[in-house]
XYZ file of N, CA, C and O in Angstrom:
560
model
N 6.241 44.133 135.854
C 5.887 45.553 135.773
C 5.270 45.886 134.406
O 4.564 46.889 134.304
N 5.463 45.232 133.539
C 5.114 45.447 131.882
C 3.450 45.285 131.911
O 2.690 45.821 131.104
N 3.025 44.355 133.117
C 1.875 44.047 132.993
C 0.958 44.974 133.652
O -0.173 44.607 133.972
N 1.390 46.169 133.872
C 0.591 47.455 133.916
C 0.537 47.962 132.773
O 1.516 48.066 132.034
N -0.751 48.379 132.465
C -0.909 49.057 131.187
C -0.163 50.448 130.833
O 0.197 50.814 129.714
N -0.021 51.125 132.049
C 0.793 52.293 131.797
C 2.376 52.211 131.702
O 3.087 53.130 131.296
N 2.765 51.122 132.084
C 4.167 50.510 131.594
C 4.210 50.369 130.270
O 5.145 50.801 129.596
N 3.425 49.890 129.897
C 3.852 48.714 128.855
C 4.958 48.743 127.919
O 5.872 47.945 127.715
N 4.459 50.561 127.072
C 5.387 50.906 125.981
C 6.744 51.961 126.250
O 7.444 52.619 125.481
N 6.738 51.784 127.607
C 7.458 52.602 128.225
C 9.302 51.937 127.681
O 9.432 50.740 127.425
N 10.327 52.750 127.602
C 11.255 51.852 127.361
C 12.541 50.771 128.320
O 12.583 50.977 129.532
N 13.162 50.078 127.943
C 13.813 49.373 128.758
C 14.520 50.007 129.960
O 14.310 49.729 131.140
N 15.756 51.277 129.278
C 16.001 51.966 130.541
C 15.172 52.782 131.444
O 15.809 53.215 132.404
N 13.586 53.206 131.393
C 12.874 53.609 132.192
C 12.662 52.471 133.235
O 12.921 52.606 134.430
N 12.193 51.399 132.700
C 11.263 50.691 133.547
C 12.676 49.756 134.202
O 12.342 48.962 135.081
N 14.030 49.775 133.898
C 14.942 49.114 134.843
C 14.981 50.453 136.096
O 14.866 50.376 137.319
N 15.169 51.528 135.284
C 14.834 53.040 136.986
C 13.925 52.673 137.763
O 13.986 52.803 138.986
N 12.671 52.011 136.938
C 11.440 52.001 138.064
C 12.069 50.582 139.046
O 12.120 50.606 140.275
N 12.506 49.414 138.195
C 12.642 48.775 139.202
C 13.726 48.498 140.527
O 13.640 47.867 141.580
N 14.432 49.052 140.086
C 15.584 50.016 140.915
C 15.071 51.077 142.037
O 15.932 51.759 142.592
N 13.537 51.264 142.439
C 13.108 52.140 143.161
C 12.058 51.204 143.537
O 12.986 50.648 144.123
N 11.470 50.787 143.677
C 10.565 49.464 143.996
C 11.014 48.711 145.402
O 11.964 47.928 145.394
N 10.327 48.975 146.514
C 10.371 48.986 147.817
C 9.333 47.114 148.033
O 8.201 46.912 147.595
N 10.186 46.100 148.791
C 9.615 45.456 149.210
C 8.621 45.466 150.552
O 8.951 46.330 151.365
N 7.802 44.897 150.819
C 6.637 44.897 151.697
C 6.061 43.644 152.006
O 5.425 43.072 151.120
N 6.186 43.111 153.151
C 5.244 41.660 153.231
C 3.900 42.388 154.454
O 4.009 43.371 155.187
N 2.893 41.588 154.296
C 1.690 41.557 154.827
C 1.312 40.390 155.405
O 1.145 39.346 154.775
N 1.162 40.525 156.632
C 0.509 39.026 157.222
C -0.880 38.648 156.907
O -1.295 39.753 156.558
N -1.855 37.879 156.793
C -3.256 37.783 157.235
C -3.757 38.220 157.667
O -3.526 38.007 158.857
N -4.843 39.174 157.481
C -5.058 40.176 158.084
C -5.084 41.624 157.985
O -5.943 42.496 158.114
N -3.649 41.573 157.669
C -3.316 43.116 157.753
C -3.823 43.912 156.439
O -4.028 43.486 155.303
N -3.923 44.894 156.845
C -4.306 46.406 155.589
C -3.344 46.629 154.833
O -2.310 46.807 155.477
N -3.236 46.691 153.894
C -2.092 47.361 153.030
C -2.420 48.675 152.778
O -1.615 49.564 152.503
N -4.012 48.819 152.909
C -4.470 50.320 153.259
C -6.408 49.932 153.314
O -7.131 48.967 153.066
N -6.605 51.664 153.900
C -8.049 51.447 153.743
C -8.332 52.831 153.287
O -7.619 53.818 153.466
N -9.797 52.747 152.497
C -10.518 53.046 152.194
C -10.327 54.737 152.723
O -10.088 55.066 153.885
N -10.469 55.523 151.751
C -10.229 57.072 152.353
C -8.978 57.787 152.611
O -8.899 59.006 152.461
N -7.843 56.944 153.057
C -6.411 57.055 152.829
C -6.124 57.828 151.865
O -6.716 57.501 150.836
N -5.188 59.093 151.716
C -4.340 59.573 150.995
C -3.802 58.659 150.014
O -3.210 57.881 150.762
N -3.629 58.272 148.963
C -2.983 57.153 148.368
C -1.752 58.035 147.039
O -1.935 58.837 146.122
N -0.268 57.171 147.739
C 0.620 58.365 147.344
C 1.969 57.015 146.761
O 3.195 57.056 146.855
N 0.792 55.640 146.014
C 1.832 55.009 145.814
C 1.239 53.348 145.252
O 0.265 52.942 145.887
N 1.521 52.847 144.652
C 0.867 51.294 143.631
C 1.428 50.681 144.380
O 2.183 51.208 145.197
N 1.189 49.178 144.306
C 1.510 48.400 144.909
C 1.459 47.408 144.018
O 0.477 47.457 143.277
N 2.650 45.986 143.748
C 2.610 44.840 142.566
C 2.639 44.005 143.919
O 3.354 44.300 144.875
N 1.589 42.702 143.865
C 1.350 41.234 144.392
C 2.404 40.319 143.583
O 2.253 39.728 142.514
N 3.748 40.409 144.617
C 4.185 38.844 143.770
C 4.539 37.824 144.169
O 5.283 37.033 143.588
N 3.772 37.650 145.809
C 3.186 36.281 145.957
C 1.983 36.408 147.047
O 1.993 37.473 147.665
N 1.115 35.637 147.327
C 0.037 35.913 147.871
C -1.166 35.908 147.454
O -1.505 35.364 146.403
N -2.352 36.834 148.647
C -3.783 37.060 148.252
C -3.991 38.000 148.717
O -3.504 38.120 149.841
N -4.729 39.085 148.224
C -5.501 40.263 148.895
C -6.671 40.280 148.370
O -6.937 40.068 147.187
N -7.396 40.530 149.222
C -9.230 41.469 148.910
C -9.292 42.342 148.905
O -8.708 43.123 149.657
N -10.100 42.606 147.968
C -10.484 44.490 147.649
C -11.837 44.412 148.235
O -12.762 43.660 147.927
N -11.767 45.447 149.252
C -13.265 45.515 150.248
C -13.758 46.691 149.762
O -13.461 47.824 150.142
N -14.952 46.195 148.426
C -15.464 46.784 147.741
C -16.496 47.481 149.031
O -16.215 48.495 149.671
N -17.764 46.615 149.198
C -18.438 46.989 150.505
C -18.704 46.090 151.415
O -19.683 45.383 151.175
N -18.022 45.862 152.579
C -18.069 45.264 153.870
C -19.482 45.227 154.451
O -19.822 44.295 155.180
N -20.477 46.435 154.074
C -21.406 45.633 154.753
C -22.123 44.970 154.006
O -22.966 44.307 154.610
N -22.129 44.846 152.477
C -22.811 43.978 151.707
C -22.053 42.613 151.892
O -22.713 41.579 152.002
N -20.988 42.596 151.919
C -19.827 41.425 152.100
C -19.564 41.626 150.527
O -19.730 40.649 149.797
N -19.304 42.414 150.173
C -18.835 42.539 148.488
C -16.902 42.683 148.153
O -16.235 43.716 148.102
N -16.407 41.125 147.961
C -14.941 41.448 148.208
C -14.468 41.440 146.447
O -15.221 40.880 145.650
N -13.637 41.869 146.133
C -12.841 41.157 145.016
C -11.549 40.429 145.518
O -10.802 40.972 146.332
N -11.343 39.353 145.077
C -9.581 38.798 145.266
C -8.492 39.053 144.463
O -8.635 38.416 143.419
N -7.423 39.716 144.465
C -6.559 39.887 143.921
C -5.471 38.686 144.176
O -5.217 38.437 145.354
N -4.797 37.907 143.136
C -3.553 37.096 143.355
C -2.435 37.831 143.039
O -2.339 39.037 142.814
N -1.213 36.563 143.054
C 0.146 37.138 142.525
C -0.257 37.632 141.094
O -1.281 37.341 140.476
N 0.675 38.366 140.741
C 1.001 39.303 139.194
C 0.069 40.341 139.246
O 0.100 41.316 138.495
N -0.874 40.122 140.243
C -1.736 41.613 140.262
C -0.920 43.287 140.697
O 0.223 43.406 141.138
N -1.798 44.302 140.440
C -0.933 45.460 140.544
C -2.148 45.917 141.170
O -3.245 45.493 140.809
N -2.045 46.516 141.822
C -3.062 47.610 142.679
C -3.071 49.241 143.031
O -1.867 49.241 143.283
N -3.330 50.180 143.180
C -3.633 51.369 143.891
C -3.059 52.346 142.328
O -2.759 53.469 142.732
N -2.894 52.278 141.183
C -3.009 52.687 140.049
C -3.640 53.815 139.702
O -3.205 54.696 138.961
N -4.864 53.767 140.351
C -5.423 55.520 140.427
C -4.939 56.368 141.240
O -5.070 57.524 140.840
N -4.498 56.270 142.095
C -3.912 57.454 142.499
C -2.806 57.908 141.981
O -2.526 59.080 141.726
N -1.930 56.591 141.766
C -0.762 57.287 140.395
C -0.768 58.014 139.449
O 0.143 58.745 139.061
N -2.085 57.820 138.892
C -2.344 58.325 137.422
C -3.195 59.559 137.667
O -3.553 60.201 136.680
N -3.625 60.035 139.114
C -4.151 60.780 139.572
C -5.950 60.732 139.037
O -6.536 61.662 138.483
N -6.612 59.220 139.440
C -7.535 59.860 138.926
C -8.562 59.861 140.127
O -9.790 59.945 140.102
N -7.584 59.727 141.310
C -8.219 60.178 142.552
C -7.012 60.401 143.567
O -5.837 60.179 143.277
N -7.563 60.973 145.063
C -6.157 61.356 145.914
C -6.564 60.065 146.765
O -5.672 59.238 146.949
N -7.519 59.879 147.169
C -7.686 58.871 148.391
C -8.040 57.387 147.793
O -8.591 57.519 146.700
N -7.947 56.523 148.034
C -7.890 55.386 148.167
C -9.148 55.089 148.201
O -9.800 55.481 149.168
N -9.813 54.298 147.113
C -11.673 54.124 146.812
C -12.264 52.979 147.676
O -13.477 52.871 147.854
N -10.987 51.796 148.411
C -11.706 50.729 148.722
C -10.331 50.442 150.083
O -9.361 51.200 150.072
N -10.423 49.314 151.153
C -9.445 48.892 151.546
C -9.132 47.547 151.205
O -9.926 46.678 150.843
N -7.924 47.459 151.351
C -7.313 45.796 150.422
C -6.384 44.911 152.059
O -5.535 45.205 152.901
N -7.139 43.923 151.742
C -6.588 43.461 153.069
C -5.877 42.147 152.680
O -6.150 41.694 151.569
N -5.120 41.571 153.351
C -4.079 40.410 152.513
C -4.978 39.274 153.532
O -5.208 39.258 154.741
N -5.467 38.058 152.022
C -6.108 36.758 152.750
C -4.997 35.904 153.241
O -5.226 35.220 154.239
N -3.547 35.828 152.551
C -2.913 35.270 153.342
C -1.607 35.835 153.407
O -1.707 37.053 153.548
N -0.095 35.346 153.351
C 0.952 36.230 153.790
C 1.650 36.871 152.642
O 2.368 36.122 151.980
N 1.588 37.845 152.363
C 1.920 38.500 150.908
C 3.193 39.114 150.787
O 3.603 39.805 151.720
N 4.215 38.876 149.247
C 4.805 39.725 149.221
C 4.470 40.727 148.311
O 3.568 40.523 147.498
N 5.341 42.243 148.354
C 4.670 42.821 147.160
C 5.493 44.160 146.927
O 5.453 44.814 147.969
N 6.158 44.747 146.028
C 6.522 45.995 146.400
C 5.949 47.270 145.954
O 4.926 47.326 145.271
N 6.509 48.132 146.283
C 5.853 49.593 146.768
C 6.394 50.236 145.568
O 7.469 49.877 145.090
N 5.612 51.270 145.017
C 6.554 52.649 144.161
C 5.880 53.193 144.148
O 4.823 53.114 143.523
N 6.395 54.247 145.111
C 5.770 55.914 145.534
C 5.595 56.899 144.096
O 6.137 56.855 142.992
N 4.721 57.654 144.613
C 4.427 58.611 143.512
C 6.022 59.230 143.534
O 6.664 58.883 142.543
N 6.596 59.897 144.287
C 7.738 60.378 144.528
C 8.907 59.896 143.007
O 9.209 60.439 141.944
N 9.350 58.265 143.887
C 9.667 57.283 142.804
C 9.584 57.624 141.373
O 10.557 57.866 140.658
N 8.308 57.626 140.997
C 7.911 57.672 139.829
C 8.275 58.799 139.217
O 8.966 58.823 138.199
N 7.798 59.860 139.846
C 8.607 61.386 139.209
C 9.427 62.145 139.028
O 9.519 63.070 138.221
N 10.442 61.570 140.223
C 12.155 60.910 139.889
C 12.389 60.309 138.537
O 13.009 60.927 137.672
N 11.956 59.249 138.367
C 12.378 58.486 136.617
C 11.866 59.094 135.822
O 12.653 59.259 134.890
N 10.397 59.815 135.544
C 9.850 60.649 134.638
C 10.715 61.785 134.398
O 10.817 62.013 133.192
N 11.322 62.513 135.077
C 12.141 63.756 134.642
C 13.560 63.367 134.542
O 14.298 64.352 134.502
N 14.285 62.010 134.480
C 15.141 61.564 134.043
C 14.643 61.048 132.321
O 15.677 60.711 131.743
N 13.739 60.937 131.632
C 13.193 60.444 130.884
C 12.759 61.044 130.022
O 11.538 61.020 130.173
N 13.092 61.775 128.891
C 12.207 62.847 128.143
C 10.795 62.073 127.539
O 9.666 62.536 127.697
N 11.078 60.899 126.871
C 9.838 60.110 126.457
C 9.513 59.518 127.236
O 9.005 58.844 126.339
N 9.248 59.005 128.129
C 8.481 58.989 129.468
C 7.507 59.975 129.853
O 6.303 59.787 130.025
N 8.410 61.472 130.018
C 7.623 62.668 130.288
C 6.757 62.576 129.255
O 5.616 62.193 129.517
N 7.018 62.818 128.235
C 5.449 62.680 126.918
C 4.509 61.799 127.310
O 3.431 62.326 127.583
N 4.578 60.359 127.455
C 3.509 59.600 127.601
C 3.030 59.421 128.614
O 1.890 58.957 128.649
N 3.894 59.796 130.085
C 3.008 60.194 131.526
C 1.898 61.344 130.930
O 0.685 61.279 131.132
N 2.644 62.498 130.086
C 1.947 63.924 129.711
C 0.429 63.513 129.114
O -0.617 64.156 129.196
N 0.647 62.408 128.580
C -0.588 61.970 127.418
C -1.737 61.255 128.260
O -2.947 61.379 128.068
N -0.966 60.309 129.448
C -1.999 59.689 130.691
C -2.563 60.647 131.609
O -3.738 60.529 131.955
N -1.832 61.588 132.038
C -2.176 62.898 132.671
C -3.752 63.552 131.836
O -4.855 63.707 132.361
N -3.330 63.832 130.389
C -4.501 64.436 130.224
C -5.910 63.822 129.934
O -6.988 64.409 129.844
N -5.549 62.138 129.777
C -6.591 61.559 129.527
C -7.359 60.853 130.697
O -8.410 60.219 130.601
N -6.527 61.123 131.955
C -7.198 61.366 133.466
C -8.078 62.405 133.469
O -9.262 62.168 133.710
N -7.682 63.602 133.226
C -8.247 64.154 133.596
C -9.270 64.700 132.829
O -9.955 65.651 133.204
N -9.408 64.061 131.647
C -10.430 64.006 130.616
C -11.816 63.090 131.143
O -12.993 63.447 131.108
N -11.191 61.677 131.683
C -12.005 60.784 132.295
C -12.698 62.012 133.435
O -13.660 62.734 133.178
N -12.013 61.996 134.554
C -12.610 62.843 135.724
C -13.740 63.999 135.545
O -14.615 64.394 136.315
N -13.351 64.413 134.131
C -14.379 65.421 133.850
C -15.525 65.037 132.848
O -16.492 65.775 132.659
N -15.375 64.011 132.314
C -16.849 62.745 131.861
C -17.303 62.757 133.109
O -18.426 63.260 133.139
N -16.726 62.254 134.677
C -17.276 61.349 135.095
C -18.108 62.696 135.927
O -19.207 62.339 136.351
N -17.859 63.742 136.136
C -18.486 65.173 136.389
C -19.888 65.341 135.753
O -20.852 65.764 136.391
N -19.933 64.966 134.399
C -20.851 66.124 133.146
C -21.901 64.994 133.836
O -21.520 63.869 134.160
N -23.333 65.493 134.014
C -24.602 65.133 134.197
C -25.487 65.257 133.414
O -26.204 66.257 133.371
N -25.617 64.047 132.493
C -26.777 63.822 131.397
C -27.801 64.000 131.588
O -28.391 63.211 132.326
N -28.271 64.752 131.202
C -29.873 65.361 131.052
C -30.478 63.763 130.684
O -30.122 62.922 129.858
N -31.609 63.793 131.764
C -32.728 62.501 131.204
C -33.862 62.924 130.239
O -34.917 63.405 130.651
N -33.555 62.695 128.785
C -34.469 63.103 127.822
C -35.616 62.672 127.577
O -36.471 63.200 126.866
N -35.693 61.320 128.382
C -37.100 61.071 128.243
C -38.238 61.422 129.066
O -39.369 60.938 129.066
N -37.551 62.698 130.029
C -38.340 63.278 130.822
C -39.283 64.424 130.043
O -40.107 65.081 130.679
């Protein structure tokens, strides 16, 4: 879990809450762990397996994710509601779950926690509103 960046500096008794709420999940071959457009209301850690990130299916554009990977991170951090791509498992995966829910359970058990979620919060939504502003082309 440390190996999320928004973990990292978080402290010992937070991140034993988080893992104390951390829902297992296996995936066969095949299956979706989600797709593309989905509400996304929850991360997901790979810790054994393969999944693809189906960047675009009709280009055939995949990424592979292995074990120690972490996935669906933006919607946690809110820097979207739906789910940007679908991730499908290449072979039989385990992996567990922590709901946004989860998470905001341990944050309001947490006073320093609450600060540095507070500090990712605003620098989401700092990003989101870069990714808004439309640069004038000056060499027009």
């Amino acid at each position: 879990i440390t190996t999320v960046p928004f973990f990292r500096d978080c402290g010992k008794d937070f991140l034993t809450e988080i893992i104390l709420r951390l829902r297992p999940q296996t995936l066969s071959p095949g299956d979706y762990l989600y797709e593309a457009g989905e509400f996304g209301d929850s991360m997901y850690f790979l810790i054994k397996g393969s999944v693809e990130m189906v960047l675009d299916e009709r280009l055939g554009v995949f990424a592979e994710l292995r074990e120690g990977s972490y996935l669906g991170e933006s919607c946690m951090l809110g820097l979207t509601d739906h789910r940007p791509q679908s991730v499908r498992a290449m072979t039989w995966c385990n992996l567990f779950n922590l709901t946004m829910k989860s998470l905001e359970e341990c944050i309001t058990r947490f006073p320093e926690a609450q600060e540095h979620f507070r500090r990712l919060a605003l620098q989401a939504t700092a990003e989101k509103a870069l990714n808004r502003v439309v640069v004038p082309d000056l060499a027009a």
